Coordinates of C-alpha atoms and ligand atoms in Angstrom, one line a residue:
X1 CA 141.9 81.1 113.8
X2 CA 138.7 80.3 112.4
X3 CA 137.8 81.9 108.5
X4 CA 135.4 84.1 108.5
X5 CA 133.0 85.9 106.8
X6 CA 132.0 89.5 107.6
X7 CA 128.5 91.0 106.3
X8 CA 127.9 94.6 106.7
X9 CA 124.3 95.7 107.1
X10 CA 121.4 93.7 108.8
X11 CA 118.5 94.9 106.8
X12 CA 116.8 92.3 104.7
X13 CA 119.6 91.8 102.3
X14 CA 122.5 91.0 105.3
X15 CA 120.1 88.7 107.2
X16 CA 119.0 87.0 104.4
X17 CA 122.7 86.1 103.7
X18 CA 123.8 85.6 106.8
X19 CA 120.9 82.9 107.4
X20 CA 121.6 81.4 104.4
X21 CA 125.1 81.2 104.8
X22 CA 125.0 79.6 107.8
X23 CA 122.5 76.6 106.8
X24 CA 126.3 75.8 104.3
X25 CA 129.0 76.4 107.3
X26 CA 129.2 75.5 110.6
X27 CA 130.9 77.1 113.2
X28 CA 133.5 75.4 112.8
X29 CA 134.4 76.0 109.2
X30 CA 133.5 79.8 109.3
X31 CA 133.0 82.3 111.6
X32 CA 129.9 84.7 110.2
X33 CA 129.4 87.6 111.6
X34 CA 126.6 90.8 111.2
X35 CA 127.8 94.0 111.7
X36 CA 125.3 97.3 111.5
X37 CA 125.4 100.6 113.7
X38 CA 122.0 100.0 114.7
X39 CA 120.0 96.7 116.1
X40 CA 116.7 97.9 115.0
X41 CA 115.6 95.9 111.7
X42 CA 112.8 97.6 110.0
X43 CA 110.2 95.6 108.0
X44 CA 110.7 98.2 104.8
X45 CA 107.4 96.7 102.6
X46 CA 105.0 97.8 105.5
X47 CA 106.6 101.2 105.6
X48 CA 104.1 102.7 103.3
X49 CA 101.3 102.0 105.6
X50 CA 102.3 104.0 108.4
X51 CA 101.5 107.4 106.8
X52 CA 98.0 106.3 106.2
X53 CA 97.5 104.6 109.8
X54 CA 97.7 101.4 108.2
X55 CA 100.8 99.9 110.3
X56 CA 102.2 101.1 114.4
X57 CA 105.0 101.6 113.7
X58 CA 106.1 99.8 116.8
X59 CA 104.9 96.8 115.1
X60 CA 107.6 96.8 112.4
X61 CA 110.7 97.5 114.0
X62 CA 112.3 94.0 115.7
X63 CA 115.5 93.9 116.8
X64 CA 118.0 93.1 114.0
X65 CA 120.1 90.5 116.3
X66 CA 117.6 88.8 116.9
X67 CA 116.5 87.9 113.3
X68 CA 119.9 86.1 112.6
X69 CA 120.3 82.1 113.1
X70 CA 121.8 80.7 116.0
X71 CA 125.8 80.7 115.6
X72 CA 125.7 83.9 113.3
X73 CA 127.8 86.8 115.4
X74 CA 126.3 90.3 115.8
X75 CA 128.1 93.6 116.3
X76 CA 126.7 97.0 116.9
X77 CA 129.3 99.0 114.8
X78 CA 129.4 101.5 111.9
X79 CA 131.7 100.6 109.1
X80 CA 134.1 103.5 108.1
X81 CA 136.1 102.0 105.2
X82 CA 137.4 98.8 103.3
X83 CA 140.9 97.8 102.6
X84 CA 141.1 95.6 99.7
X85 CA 144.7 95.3 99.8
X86 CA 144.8 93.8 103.6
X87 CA 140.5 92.3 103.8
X88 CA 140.2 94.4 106.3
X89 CA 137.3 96.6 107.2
X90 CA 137.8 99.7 109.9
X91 CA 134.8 100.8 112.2
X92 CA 134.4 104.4 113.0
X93 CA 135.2 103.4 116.8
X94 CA 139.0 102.7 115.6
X95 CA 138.5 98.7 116.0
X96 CA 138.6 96.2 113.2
X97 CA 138.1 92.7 111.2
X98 CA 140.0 91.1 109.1
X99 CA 137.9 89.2 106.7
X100 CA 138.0 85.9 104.7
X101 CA 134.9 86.6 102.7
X102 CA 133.1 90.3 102.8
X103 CA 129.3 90.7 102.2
X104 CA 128.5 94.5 101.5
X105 CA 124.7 95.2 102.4
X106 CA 124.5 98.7 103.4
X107 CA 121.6 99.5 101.8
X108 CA 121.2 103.1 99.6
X109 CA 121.0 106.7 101.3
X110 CA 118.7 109.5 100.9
X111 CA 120.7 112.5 99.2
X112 CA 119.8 115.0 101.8
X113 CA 117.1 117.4 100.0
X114 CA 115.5 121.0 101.4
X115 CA 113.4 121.1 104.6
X116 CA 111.0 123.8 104.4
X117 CA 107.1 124.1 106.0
X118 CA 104.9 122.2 103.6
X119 CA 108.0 120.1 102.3
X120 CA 108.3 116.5 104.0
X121 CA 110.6 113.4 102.6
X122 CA 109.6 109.9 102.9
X123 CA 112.1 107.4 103.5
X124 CA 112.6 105.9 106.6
X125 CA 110.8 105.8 109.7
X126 CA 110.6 109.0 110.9
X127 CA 109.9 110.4 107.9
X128 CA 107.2 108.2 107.6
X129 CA 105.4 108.8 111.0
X130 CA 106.3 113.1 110.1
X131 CA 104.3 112.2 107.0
X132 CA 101.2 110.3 109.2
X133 CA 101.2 113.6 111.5
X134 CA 100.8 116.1 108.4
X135 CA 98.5 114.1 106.5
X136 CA 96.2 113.5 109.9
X137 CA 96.2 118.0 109.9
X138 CA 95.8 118.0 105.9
X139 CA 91.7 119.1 104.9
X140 CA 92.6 120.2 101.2
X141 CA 95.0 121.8 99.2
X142 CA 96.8 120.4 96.5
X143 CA 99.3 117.3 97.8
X144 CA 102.0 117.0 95.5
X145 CA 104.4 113.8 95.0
X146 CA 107.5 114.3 94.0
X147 CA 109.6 111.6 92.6
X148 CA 113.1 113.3 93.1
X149 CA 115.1 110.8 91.5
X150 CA 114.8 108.3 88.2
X151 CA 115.0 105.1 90.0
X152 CA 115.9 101.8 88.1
X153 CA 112.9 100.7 86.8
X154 CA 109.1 101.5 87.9
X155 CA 109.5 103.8 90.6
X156 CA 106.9 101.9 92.7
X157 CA 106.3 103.5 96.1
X158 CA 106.0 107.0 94.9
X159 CA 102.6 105.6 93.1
X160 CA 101.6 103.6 95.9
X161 CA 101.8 106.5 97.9
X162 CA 99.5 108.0 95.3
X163 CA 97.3 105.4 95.2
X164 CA 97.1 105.6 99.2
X165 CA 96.9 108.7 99.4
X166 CA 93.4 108.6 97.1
X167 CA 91.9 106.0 99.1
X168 CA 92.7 107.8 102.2
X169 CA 90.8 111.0 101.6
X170 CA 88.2 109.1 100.2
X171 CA 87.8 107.3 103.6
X172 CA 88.1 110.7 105.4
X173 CA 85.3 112.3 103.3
X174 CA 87.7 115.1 102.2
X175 CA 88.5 113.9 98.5
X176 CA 86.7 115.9 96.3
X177 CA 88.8 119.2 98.7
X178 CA 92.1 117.6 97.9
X179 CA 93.9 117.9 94.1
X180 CA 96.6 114.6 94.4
X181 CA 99.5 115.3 91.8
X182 CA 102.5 113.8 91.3
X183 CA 105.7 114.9 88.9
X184 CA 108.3 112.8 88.0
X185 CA 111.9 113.3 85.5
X186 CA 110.2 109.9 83.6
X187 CA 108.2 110.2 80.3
X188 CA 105.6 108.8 82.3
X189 CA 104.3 106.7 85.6
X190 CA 106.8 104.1 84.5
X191 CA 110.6 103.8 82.7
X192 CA 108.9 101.2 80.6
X193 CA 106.1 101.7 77.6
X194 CA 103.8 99.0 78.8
X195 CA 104.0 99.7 82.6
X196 CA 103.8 103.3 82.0
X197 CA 100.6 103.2 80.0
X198 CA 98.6 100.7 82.7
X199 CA 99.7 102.5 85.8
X200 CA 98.9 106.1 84.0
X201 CA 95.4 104.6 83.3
X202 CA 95.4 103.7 86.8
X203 CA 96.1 107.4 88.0
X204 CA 93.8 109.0 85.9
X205 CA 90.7 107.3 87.0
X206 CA 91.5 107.9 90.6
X207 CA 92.0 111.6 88.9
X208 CA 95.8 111.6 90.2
X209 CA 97.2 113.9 87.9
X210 CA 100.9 112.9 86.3
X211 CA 103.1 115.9 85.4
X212 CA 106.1 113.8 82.7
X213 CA 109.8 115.0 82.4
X214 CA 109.4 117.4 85.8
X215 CA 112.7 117.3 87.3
X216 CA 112.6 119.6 90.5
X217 CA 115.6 121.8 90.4
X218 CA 114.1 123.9 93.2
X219 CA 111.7 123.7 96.3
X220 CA 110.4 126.9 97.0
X221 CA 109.0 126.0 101.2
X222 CA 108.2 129.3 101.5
X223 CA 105.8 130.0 98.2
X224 CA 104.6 126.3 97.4
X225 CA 106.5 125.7 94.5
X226 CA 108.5 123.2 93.4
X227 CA 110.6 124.9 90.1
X228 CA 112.7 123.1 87.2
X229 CA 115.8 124.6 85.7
X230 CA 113.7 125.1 82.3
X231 CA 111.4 127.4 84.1
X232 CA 108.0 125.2 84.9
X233 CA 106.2 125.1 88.1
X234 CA 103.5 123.5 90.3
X235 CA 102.5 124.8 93.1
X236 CA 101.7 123.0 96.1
X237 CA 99.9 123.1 99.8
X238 CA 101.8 119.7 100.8
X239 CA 104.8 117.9 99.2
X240 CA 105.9 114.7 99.5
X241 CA 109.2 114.2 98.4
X242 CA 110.9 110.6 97.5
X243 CA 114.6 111.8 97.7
X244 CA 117.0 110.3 95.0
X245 CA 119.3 107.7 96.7
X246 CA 123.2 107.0 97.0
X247 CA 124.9 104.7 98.1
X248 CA 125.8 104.4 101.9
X249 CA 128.4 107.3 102.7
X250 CA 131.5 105.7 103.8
X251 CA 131.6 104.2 100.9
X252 CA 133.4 106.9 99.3
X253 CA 136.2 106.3 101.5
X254 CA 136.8 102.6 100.3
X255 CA 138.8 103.1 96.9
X256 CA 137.9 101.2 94.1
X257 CA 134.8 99.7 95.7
X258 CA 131.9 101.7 94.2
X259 CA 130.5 103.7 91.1
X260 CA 130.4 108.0 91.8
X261 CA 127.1 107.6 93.5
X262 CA 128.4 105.3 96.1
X263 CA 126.9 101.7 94.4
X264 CA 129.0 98.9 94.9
X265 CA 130.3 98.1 91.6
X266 CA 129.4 94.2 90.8
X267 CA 129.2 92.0 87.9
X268 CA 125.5 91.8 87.8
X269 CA 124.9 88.3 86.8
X270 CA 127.3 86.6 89.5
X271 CA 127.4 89.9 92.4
X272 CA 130.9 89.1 92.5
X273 CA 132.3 92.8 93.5
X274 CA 135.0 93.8 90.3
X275 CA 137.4 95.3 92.4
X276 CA 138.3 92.0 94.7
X277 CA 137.2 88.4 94.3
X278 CA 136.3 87.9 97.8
X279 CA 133.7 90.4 98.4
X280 CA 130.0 90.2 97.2
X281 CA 127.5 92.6 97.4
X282 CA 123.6 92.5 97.4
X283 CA 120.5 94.8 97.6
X284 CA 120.2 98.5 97.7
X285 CA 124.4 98.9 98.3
X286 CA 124.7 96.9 94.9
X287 CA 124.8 98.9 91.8
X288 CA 122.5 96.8 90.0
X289 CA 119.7 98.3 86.9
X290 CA 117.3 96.3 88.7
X291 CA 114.0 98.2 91.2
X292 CA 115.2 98.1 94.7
X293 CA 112.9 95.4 96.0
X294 CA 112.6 92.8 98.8
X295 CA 112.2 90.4 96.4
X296 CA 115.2 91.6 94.5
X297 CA 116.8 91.1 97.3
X298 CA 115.5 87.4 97.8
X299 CA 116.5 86.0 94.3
X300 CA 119.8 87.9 95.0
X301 CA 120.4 86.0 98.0
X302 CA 120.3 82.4 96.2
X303 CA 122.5 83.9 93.9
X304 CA 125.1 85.5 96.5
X305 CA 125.4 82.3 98.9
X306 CA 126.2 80.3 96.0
X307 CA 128.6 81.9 94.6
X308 CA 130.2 82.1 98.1
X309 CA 130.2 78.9 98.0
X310 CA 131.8 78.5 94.6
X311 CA 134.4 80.9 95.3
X312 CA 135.9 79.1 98.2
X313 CA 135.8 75.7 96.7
X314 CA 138.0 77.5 93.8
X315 CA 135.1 76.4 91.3
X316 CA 134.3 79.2 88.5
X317 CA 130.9 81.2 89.7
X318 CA 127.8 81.0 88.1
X319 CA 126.0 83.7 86.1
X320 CA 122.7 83.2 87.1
X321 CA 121.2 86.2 88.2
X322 CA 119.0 87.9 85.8
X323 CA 117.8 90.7 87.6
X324 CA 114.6 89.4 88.6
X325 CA 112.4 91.2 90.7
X326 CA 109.1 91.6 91.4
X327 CA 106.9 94.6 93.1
X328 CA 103.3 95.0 94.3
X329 CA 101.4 97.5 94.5
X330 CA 98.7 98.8 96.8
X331 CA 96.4 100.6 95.0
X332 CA 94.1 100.9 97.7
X333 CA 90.4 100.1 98.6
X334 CA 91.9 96.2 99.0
X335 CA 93.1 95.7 96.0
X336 CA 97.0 95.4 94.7
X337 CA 98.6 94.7 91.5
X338 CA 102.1 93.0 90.8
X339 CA 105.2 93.8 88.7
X340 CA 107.7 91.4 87.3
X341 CA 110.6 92.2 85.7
X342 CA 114.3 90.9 84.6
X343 CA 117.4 92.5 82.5
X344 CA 115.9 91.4 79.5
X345 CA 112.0 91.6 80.3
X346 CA 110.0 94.5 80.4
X347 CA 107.8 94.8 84.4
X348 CA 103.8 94.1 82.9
X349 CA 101.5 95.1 85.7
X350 CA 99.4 92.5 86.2
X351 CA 95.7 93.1 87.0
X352 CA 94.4 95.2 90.3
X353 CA 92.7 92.6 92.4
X354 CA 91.7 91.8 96.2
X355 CA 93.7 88.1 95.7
X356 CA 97.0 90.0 94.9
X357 CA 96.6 92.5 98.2
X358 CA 95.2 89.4 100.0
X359 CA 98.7 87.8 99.2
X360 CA 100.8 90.7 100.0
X361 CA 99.4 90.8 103.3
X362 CA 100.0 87.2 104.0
X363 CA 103.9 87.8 103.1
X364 CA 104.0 90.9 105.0
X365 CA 103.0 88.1 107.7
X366 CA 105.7 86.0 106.8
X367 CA 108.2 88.5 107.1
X368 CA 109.8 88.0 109.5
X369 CA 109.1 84.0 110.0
X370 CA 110.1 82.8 106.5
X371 CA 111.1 85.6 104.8
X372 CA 114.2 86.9 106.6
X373 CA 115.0 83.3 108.1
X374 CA 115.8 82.1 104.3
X375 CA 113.2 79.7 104.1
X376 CA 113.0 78.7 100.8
X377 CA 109.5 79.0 99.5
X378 CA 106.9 76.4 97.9
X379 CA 103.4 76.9 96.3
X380 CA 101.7 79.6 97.1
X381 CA 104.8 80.6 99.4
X382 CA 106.6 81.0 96.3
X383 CA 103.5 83.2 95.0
X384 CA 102.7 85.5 97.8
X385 CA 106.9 85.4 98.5
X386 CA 106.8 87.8 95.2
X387 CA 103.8 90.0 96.5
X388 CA 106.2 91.3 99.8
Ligands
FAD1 C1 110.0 104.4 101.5 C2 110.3 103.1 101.0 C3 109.3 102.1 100.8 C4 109.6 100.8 100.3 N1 108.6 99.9 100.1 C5 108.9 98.7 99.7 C6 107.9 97.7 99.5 O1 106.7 98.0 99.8 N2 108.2 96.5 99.1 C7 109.5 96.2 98.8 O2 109.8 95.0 98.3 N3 110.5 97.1 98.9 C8 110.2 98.3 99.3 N4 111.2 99.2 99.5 C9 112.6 98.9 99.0 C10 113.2 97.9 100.0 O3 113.0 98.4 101.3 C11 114.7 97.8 99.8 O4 115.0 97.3 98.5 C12 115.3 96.8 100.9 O5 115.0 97.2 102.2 C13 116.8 96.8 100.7 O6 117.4 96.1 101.8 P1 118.9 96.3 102.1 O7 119.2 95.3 103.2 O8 119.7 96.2 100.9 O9 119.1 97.8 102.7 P2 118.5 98.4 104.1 O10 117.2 97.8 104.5 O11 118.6 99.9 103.9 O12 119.6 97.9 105.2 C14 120.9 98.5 105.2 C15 121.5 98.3 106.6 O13 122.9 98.7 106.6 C16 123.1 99.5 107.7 N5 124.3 100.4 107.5 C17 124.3 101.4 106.6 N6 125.5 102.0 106.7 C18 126.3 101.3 107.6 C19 127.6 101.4 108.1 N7 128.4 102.4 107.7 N8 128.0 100.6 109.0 C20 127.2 99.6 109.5 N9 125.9 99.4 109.1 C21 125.5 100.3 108.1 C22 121.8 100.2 108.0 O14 121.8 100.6 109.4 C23 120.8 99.2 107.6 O15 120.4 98.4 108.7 C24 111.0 100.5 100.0 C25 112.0 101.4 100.2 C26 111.7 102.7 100.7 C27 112.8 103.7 100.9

């Protein structure tokens, strides 16, 4: 029988690995297969345009299948637990593989948070076109984001969404009816000094005001409020709430495999998984201090297939991941900015200009022809690659 090397998950992180793994093994020497419970593959970075009418979302869903090289297996299946001991992983439909090699990519769960009138979540793609629907009935009030959990780093889409959100009303002529807010458990708009004093600058001259150290222990639907346990409030007509993640659930039923919040638990230089040599783990699943990214994701990649590589030619891996990532940031009317960061670097938001939302819009074009193919980027590939 053939080895073979089994990748859960087929959002960008799987596909990315899968396609790269393949360009190193043929058929022949290794079997790869793709397994997910769903064959829809959702282009993530254009999610925050649906709310605003920015993106169909028809348009970024493609089936997940078909994004994978030829040669590279597929299987519609949800994963229900690993076995270490045996390298064997058990679907929910009582079937299994055995595995030479096993990628984990199951990307990160929302923890499931109150649903109340006036109380909507943004994560995935219902949530987002919920969100579109609200804001399209929305003509003032005070819209309040909150930022449920302290993500690694920046938390970046909750002030995108803020940023959006400004230019929106602006464009509907309803602005100066609408008070945008947005409360977050951070000291500020970012986890860093530097990135927290530019992107606070940012928010107060689109008069986006930023309520520090507000960690929402309750949502009051009924009364517009959100409440903490230390007794503060803000009240609100609309919320949007960015829920704090987990790892994917079945996780919890793999011993040994992953922190108390579900993250795989890797060595973050070489995403070699610390419980077993032979499995790896990438993206939102991995429990990495880095912002959850695409292009986290991307420099991961390089990382992962190498080390796959290493690992079964018995040579020692390499610690070369440093935690890169980068994230833009639509700040509206055009214009984005970008954030760079590593382990041992601080994110710096560069400036707000038109080139760096003209580049994000030419990788959101190459999304799905170079990004998720593995296409390794040159030039101003390599420059707009960071901008996704
Ligand atoms: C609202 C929002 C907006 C974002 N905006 C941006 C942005 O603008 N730019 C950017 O770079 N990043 C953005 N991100 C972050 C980025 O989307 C993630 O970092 C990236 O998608 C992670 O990819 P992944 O493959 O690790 O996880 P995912 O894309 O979540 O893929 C995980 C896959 O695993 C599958 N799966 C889960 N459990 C199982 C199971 N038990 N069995 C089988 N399959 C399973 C799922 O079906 C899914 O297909 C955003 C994230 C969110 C939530």
């Amino acid at each position: 029988m053939n080895r073979r090397i089994v990748i859960l998950g087929s959002g960008v992180a799987g596909t990315l690995a899968a396609n790269r793994l393949r360009r190193h093994y043929d058929e022949s020497e290794f079997g790869i297969v793709v397994v997910d419970k769903v064959d829809d593959h959702l282009c993530r970075p254009a999610l925050v345009s649906v709310p605003f009418g920015l993106a169909e979302p028809s348009r970024i869903v493609r089936p997940a299948s078909r994004q994978l090289a030829d040669g590279i297996g597929f299987r519609k299946a949800e994963a229900d637990r690993v076995d270490l001991d045996t390298d064997t992983v058990h679907f929910t439909d009582g079937s299994s593989y055995h595995y030479d090699v096993l990628v984990l990519a199951t990307g990160a769960a929302p923890t499931p948070g109150p649903s109340a009138a006036g109380v909507l979540p943004f994560h995935d793609l219902p949530s987002a076109v919920a969100l579109r629907d609200a804001l399209r009935r929305f003509d003032g009030g005070r819209l309040v984001v909150d930022i449920a959990g302290t993500a690694a780093g920046t938390p970046v889409e909750p002030l995108e969404f803020c940023f959006l959100a400004d230019w929106y009303f602006r464009r509907r002529k309803i602005r100066d009816r609408v008070e945008l807010a947005c409360v977050t458990p951070l000291n500020g708009a970012g986890s860093r000094p530097e990135a927290s004093r530019a992107l606070g600058q940012l928010l107060e001259e689109k008069w986006i005001r930023m309520t520090p150290r507000f960690t929402t222990s309750v949502i009051d639907g009924e009364n517009g409020r959100l409440l903490t346990d230390e007794g503060h409030e803000i009240a609100f007509d609309l919320a949007v709430v960015f829920p704090q993640l987990r790892g994917a659930p079945w996780m919890v039923r793999s011993p040994g495999l992953a922190d108390g919040r579900g993250f795989v638990t890797v060595d973050r230089h070489t995403l070699q998984c610390k419980a077993k040599p032979n499995v790896f783990a990438l993206g939102d699943a991995a429990g990495l201090p880095v912002p959850r990214s695409t292009s986290a994701v991307s420099s991961q990649a390089g990382t992962l297939v190498h080390n796959i590589r290493r690992f079964l030619a018995d040579e020692p891996l390499d610690a070369s991941y440093d935690g890169h990532a980068a994230c833009r940031v639509e700040t509206g009317f055009g214009r984005a900015l970008l954030l760079d960061s590593t382990y041992d670097t601080e994110a710096r938001p560069g400036h707000e200009s038109r080139l760096a939302h003209a580049g994000a819009r030419a990788a959101q074009r190459l999304y799905w022809s170079a990004v998720l193919p593995g296409r390794e980027p040159t030039g101003l590939g390599r420059w707009s690659r960071r901008l996704i």
